[in-house]
C-alpha angles and dihedrals in degrees: 000000000000092000093048101041106009089242134120121231110239118197139190135194119226144152131206091236098056108012118223115020101170140355128213117262112254090229105032141034096249124097130245118217110237118236095245095067132057110215124196125184110200139175127237090282095051094254118138114265117232122234112294096020117110117232146156118290118236120187133201114187112215094192103049107096099156093054112016114210110202123180089340112183107224096186095245128130115216142161131225118233133205121276113285120257092216093079094252104137099195112117115272124233105198096193145347109222098190141265128318087231085066092064112115116209109206122214089258090059097253119134129222128183108230108207112174126345094193092112088070096049113020096073088055107074094184088073108083098178136353147183131187120216116197125217131175092255105029149009116241120208114203108191142170108220135190090218138354113296118245123230094257091056092048091048091048094050090046092054093044093050093046088054094045093049094037094232140115093216117136117261117224126195132218109184131193134179093217109098092194095057092122092055120211098314121120107277121245120191095211135018134189115211111237113255093012 
């Protein structure tokens, strides 16, 4: 972004339930937790995670009197960072890895956090929208396309998805010409069928 426009990307971390959680540091890329929210990052047993160790995010809103939110698990995975050298004393979130709903459980039982799959689809402008559904024996790509996909595109997406998910499972395709096939619901890039 800086090379293209001479501008720095500034981020923030928020949730519909509590509003702003953290704002980007004016000097660095990490985030500072705002005073109106208590943030905890905990492990699978509920113990606080030390700096540098990813854990589940729990939120307590200090400004919501009508509907108190106490130790609310938002489903995010984040990591604490060291204190900031700018003099800002608000707690530092070094990174947000993603959501626990974005964890893929492979047939062998291993888990992998799937961040963004855009590398498999963004360079391919014929794909207007997509979703990946995971099964024990395959990955299914449902996609709205501007035109039929050629073999090279299908092979490229297959290789990219196998790398992203860390599997050698076959990748199947279900294509549609209707760009609004997902309706108005909030879009999810990948979905695991319950009880798969």
